[in-house]
Tab-separated table of C-alpha atoms and ligand atoms in Angstrom:
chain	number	residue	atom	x	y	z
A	1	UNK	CA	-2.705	-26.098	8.615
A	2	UNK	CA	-3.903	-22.387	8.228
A	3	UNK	CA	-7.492	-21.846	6.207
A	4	UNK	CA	-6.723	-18.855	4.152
A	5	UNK	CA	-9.863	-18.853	2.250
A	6	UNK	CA	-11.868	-17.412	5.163
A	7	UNK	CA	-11.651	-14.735	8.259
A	8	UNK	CA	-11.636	-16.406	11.558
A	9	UNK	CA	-13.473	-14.043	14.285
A	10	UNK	CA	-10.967	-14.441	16.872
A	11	UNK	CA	-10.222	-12.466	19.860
A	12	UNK	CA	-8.198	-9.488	21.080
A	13	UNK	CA	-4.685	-10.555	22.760
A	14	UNK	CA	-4.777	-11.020	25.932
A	15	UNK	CA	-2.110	-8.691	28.058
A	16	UNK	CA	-0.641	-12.388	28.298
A	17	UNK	CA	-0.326	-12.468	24.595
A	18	UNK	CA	0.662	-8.986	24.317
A	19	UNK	CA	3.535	-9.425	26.837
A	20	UNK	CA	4.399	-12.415	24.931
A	21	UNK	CA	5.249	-10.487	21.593
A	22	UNK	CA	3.549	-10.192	18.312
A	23	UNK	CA	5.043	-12.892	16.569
A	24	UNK	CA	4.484	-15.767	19.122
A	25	UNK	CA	0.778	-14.540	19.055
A	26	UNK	CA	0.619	-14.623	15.172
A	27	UNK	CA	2.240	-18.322	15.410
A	28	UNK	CA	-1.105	-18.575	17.473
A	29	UNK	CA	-3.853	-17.501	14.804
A	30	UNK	CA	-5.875	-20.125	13.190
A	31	UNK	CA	-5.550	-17.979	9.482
A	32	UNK	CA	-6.731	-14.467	8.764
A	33	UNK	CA	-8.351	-12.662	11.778
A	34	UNK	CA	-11.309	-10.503	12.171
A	35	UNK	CA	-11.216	-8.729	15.264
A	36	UNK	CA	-13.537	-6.885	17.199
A	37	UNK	CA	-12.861	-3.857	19.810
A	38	UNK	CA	-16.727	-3.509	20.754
A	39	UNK	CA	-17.723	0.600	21.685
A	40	UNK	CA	-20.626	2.309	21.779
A	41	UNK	CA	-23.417	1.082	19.077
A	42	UNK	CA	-24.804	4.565	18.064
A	43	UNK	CA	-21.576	5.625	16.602
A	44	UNK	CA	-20.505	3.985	13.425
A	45	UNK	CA	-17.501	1.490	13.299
A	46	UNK	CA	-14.367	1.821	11.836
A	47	UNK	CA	-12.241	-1.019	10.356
A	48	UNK	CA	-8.272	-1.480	9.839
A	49	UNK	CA	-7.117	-3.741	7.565
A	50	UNK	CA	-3.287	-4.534	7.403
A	51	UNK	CA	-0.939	-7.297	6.528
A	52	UNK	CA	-2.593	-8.151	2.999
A	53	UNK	CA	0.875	-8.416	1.952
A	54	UNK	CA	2.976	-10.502	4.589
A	55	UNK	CA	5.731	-8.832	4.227
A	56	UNK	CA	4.420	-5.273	5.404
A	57	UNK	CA	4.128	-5.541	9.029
A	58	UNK	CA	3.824	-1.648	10.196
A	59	UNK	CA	0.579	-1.892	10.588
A	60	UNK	CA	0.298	-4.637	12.991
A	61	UNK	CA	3.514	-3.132	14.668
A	62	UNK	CA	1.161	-0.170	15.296
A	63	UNK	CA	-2.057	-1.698	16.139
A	64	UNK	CA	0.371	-4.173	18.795
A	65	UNK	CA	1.451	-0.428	20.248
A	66	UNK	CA	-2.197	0.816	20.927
A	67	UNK	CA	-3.504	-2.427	21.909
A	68	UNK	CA	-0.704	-2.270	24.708
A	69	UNK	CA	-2.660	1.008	25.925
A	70	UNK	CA	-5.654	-0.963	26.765
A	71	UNK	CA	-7.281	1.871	24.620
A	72	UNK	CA	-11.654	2.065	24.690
A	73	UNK	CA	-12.885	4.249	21.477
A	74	UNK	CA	-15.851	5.624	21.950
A	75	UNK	CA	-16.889	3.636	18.554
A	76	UNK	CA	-16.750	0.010	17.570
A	77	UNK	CA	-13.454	-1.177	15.450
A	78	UNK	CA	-12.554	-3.856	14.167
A	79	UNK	CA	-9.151	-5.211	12.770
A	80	UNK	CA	-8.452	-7.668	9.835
A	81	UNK	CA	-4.667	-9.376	9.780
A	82	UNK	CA	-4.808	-11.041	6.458
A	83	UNK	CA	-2.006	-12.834	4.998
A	84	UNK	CA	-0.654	-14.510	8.068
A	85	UNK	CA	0.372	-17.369	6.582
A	86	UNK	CA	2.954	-15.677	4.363
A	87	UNK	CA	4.142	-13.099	7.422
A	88	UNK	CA	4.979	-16.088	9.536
A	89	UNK	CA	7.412	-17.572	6.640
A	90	UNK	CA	10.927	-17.941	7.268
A	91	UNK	CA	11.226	-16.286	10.373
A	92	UNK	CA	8.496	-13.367	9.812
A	93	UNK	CA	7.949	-10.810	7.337
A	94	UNK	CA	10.083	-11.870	4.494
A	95	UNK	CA	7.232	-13.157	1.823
A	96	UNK	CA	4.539	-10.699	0.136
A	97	UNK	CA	2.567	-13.454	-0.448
A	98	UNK	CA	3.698	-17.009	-0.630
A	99	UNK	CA	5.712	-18.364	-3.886
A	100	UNK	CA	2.952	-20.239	-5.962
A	101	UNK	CA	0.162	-17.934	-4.054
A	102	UNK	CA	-1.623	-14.757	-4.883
A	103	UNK	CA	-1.111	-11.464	-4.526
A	104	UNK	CA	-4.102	-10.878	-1.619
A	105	UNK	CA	-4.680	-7.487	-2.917
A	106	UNK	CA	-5.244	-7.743	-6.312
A	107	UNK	CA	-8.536	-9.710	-5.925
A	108	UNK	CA	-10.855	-7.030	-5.369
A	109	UNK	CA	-14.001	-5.710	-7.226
A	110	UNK	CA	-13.997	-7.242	-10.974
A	111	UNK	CA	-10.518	-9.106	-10.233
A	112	UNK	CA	-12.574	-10.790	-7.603
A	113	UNK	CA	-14.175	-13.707	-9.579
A	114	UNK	CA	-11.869	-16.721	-9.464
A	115	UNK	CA	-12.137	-18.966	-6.596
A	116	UNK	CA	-8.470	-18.009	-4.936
A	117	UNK	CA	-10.163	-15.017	-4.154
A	118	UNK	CA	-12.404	-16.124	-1.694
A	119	UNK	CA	-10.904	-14.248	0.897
A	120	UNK	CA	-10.882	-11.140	-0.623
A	121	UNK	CA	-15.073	-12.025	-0.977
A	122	UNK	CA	-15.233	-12.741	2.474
A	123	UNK	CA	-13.171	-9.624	3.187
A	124	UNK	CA	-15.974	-7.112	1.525
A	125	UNK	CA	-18.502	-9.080	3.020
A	126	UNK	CA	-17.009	-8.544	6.418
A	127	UNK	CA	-17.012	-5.046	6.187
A	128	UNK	CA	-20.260	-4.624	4.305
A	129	UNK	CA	-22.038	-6.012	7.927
A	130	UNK	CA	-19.677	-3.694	9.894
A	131	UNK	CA	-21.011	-0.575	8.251
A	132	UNK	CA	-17.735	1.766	9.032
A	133	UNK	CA	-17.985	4.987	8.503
A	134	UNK	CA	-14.245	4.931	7.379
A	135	UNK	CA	-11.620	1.996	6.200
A	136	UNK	CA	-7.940	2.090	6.251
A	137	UNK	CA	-5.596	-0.611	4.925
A	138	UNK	CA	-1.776	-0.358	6.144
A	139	UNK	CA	0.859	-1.377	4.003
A	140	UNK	CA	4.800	-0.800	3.363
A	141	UNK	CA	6.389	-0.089	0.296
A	142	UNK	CA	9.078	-2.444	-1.190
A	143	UNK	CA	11.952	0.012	-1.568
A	144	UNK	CA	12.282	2.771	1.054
A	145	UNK	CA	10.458	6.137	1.327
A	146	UNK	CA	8.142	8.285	3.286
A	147	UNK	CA	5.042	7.615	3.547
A	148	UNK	CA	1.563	8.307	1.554
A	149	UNK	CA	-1.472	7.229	1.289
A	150	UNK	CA	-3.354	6.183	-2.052
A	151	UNK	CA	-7.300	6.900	-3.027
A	152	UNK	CA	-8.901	6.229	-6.269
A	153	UNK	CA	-11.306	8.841	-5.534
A	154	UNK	CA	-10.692	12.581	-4.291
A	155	UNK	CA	-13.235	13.077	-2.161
A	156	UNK	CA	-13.062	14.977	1.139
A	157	UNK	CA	-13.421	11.955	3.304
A	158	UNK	CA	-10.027	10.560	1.426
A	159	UNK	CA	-8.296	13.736	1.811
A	160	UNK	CA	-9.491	14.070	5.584
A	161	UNK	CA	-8.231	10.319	6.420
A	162	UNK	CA	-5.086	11.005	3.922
A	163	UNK	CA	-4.313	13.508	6.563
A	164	UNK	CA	-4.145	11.758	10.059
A	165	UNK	CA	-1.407	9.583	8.320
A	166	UNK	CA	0.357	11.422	5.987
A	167	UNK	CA	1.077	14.749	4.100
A	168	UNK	CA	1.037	13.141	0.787
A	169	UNK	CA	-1.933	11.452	-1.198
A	170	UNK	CA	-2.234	10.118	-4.236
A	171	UNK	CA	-5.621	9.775	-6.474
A	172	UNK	CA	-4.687	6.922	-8.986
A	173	UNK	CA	-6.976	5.915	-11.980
A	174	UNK	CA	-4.905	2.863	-12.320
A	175	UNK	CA	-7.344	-0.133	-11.144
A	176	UNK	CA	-6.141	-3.425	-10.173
A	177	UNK	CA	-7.848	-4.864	-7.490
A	178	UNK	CA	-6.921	-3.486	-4.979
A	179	UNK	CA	-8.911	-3.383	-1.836
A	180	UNK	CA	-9.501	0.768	-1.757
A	181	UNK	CA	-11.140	0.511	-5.253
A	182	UNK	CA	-13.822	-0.922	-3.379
A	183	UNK	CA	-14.247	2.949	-1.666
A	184	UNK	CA	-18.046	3.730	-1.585
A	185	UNK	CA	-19.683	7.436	-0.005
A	186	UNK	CA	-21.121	5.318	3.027
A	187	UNK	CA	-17.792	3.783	4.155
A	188	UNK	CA	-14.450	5.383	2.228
A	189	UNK	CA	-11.251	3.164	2.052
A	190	UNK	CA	-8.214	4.463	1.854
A	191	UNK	CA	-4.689	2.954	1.350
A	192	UNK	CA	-1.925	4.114	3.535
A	193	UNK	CA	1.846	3.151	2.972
A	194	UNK	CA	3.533	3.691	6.034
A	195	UNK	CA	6.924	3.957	4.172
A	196	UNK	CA	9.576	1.381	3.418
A	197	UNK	CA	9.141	-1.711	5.357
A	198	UNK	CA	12.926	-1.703	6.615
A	199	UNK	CA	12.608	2.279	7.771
A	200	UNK	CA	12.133	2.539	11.083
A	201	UNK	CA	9.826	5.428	11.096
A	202	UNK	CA	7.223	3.533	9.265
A	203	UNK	CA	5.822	2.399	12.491
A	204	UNK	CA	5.858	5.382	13.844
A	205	UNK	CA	3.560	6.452	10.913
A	206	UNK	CA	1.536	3.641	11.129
A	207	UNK	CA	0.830	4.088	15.282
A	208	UNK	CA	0.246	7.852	14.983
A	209	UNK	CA	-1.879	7.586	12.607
A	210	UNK	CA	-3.939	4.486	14.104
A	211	UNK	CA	-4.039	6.567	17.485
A	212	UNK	CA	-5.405	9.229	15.294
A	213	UNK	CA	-7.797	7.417	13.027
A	214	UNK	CA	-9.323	5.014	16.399
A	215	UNK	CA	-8.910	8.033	19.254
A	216	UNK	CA	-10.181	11.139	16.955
A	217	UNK	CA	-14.032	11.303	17.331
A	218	UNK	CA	-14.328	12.924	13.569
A	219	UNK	CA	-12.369	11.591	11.002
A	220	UNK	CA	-14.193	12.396	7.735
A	221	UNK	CA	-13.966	16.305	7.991
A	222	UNK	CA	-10.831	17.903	6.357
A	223	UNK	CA	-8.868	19.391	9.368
A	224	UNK	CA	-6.668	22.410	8.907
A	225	UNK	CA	-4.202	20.323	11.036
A	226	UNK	CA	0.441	20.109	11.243
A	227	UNK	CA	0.463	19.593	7.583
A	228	UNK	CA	-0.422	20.551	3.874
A	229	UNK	CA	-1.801	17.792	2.345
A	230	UNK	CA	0.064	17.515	-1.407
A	231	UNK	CA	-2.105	15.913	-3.624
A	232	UNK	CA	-0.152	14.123	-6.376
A	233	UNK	CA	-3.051	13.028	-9.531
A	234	UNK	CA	-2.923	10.907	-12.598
A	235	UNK	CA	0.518	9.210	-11.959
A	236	UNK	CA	1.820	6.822	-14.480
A	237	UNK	CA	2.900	3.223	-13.856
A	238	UNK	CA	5.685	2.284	-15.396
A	239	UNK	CA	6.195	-1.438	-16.620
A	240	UNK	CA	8.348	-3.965	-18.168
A	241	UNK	CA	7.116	-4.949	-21.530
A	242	UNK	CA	6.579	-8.759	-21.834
A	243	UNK	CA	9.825	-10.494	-22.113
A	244	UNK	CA	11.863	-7.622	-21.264
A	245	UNK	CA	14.777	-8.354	-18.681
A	246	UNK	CA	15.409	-5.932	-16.055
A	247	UNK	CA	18.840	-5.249	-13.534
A	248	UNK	CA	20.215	-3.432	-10.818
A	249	UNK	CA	23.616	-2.399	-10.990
A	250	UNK	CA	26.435	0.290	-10.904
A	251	UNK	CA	27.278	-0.461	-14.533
A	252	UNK	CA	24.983	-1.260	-17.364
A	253	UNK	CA	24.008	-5.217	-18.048
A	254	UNK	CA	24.369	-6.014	-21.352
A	255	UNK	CA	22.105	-9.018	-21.230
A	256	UNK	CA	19.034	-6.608	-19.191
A	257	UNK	CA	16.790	-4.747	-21.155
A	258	UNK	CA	16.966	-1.437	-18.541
A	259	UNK	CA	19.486	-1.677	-15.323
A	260	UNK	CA	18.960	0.745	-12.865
A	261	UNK	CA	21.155	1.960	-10.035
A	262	UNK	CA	20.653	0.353	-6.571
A	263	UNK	CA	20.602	3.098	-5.453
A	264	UNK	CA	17.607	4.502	-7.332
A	265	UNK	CA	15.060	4.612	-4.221
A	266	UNK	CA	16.890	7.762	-3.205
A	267	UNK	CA	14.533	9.508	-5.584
A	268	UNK	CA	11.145	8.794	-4.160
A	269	UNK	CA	8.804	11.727	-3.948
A	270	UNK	CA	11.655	13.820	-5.034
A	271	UNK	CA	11.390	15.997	-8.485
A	272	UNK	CA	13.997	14.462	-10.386
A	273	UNK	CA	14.694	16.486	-13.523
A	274	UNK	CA	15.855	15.554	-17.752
A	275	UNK	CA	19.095	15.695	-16.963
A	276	UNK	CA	19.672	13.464	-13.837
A	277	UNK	CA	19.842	9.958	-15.796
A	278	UNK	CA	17.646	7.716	-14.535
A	279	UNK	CA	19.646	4.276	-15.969
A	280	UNK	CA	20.664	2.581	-18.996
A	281	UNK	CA	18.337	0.826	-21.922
A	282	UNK	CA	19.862	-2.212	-23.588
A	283	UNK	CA	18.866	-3.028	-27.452
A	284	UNK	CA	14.956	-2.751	-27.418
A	285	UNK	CA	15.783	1.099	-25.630
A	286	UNK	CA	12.264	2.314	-24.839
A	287	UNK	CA	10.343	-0.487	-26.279
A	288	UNK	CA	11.736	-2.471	-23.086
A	289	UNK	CA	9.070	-0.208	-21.416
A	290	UNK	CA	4.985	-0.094	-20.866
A	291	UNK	CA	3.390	2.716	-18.875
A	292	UNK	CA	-0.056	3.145	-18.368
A	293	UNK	CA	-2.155	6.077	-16.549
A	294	UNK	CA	-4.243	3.712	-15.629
A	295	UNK	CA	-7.204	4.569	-18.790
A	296	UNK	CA	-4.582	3.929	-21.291
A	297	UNK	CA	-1.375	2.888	-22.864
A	298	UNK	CA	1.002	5.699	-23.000
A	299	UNK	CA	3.982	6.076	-25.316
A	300	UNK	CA	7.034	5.480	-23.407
A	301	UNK	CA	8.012	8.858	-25.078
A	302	UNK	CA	5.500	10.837	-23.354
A	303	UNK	CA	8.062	10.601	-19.837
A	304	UNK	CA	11.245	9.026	-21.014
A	305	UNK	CA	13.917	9.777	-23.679
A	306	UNK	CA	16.946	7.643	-24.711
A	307	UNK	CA	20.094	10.094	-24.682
A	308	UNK	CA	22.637	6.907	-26.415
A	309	UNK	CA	22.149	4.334	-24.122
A	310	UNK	CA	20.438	6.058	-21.537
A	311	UNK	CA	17.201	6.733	-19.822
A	312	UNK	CA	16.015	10.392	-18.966
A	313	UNK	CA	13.144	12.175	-18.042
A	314	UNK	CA	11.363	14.052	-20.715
A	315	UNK	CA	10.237	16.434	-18.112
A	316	UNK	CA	10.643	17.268	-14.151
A	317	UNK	CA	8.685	14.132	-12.647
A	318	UNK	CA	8.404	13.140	-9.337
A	319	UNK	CA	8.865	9.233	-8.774
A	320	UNK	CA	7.901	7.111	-6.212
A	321	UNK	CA	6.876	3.503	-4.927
A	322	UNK	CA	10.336	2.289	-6.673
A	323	UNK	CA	11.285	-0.854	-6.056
A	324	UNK	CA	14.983	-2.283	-6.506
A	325	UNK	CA	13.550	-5.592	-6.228
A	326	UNK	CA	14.076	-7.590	-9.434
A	327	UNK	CA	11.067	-9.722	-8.643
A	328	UNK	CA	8.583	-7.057	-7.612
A	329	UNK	CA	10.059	-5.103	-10.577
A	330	UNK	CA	9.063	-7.431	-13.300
A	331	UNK	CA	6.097	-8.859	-11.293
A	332	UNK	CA	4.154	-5.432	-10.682
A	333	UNK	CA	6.319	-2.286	-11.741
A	334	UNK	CA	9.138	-0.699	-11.759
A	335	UNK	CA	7.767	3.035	-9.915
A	336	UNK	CA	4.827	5.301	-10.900
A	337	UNK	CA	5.210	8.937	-11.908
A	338	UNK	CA	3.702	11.947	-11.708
A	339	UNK	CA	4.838	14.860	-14.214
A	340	UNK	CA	5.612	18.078	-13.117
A	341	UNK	CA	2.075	20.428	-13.067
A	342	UNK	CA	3.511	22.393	-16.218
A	343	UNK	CA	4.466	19.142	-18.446
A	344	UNK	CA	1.630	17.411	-18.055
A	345	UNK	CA	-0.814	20.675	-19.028
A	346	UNK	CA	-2.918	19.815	-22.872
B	401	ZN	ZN1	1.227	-3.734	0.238
């Protein structure tokens, strides 16, 4: 029986273990891990946390990689596998977080108080005695996309770490729990999504980036490096309203409050423009919808309009983290949004 309401210190794999495979050695783990890769102790430590979600397994894919290279940073890191519990369900990687469980990273900060989020307590504390310099928690999306990594601050530490993963970053206002609101000036998290858990170059994000955040000796300094980073602000997160039915399909659902195609993912980090139709509304039309910049309630109006029974764009948007998971649809949301520069001016 695995104790998920605490990290276990536990060691390294052994090349034994790492010949063996990543899952057998996650069958091994007594619960969440905290592990240590000891360096030199006048440089500050950094800390990578992945697998909050158990169904997001990039991240450990890429740690598994480096770890393979017998690598020796000059600094100390250490690594936190979280939910391992749900990763190891039904044959590995299938379960966010176990049905009747929590979401693991949603229990952060303020959202922190009840007692099933011990873990997340422990978490903090954990990283509070490591003093890193830097943080960076791996995840996959839900739907597939390319990756980008999420800060709710814009500082230059968040753009600079932003940047040895990913050309895109995203400064949300939209708080709720998650472990990077916890970002201070003395040790900056950042989120990273690697991209859809099912695309294979997610783990290619995720190792590049790990070799780059664990190998580089200065990570905090913006580097004029391959890329552009483009900074997407204020998006909006766009909701079911309470009671209202969503469904994915070719053809409108008359029972579903707003279907949307399957193939809707295609549209991540694109701009999508007011006349590309998004879906169809059913009898509530926009009222079937909440959105939310995170400070506020915003009228469903302010980025949709109902053209008969479907949905549009009121202006050039670019979409992303959608989902054509029912669940995780009705659960959390349906995508977020960010307006095109021009729209969203006054
Ligand atoms: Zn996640």
């Amino acid at each position: 029986m695995m104790r998920m309401d605490r990290l276990h210190p536990h060691p390294l794999p052994s090349p034994r273990q790492l010949e063996q495979g990543m899952l057998h050695w996650l069958h091994s783990l007594p619960g969440p891990v905290w592990l240590t890769l000891p360096g030199s102790t006048d440089k500050p430590a950094r800390v990578v946390v992945t697998l909050l979600h158990g169904n997001e397994p990039s991240g450990l894919k890429g740690l598994w990689r480096w770890w393979h290279e017998s690598p020796r940073p000059a600094q100390t890191c250490h690594f936190a596998i979280i939910n391992v519990e749900a990763a190891l369900a039904e044959g590995g990687f299938v379960h966010r977080y176990l049905p009747g469980q929590w979401d693991l990273n949603r229990g952060f900060g303020e959202h922190g108080d009840l007692a099933h989020q011990r873990l997340a307590r422990d978490l903090l504390q954990h990283i509070q005695a490591a003093r890193p310099e830097a943080v960076v928690d791996l995840h996959n999306t839900s739907g597939s996309g390319p990756s980008f990594a999420v800060a709710t601050e814009n500082w230059a530490q968040h753009r600079a770490l932003a940047g040895l993963f990913t050309e895109r970053l995203l400064i949300t206002e939209v708080r709720l729990g998650a472990l990077m609101e916890m970002t201070t000036r003395h040790s900056p998290i950042i989120t990273i999504e690697c991209g859809g858990a099912v695309d294979p170059q997610s783990d290619e994000v995720a190792y590049q980036g790990l070799r780059r955040f664990l190998e580089t000796e200065s990570v905090l300094e913006e580097q004029q490096g391959d890329w552009q980073l483009d900074l997407l602000t204020r998006p909006i997160r766009v909701r079911l309203n309470h009671g209202s039915t969503i469904h994915y399909g070719e053809t409108p659902c008359e029972e579903a409050d707003i279907t949307l195609p399957p193939d809707i993912e295609r549209l991540n980090f694109g701009w999508v423009q007011p006349e590309e139709p998004l879906g169809w509304l059913g009898s509530k039309g926009l009222d079937a919808l909440n959105l939310s910049d995170g400070e506020q309630q915003l009228a469903a109006s302010e980025l949709f309009v109902q053209q008969d029974n479907r949905l549009h764009l009121a202006c050039g948007s670019k979409l992303f983290m959608i989902t054509t998971n029912a669940r995780i649809a009705a659960s959390d949301c349906l995508f977020y949004a960010v307006r095109s520069p021009s729209a969203s001016d006054g």
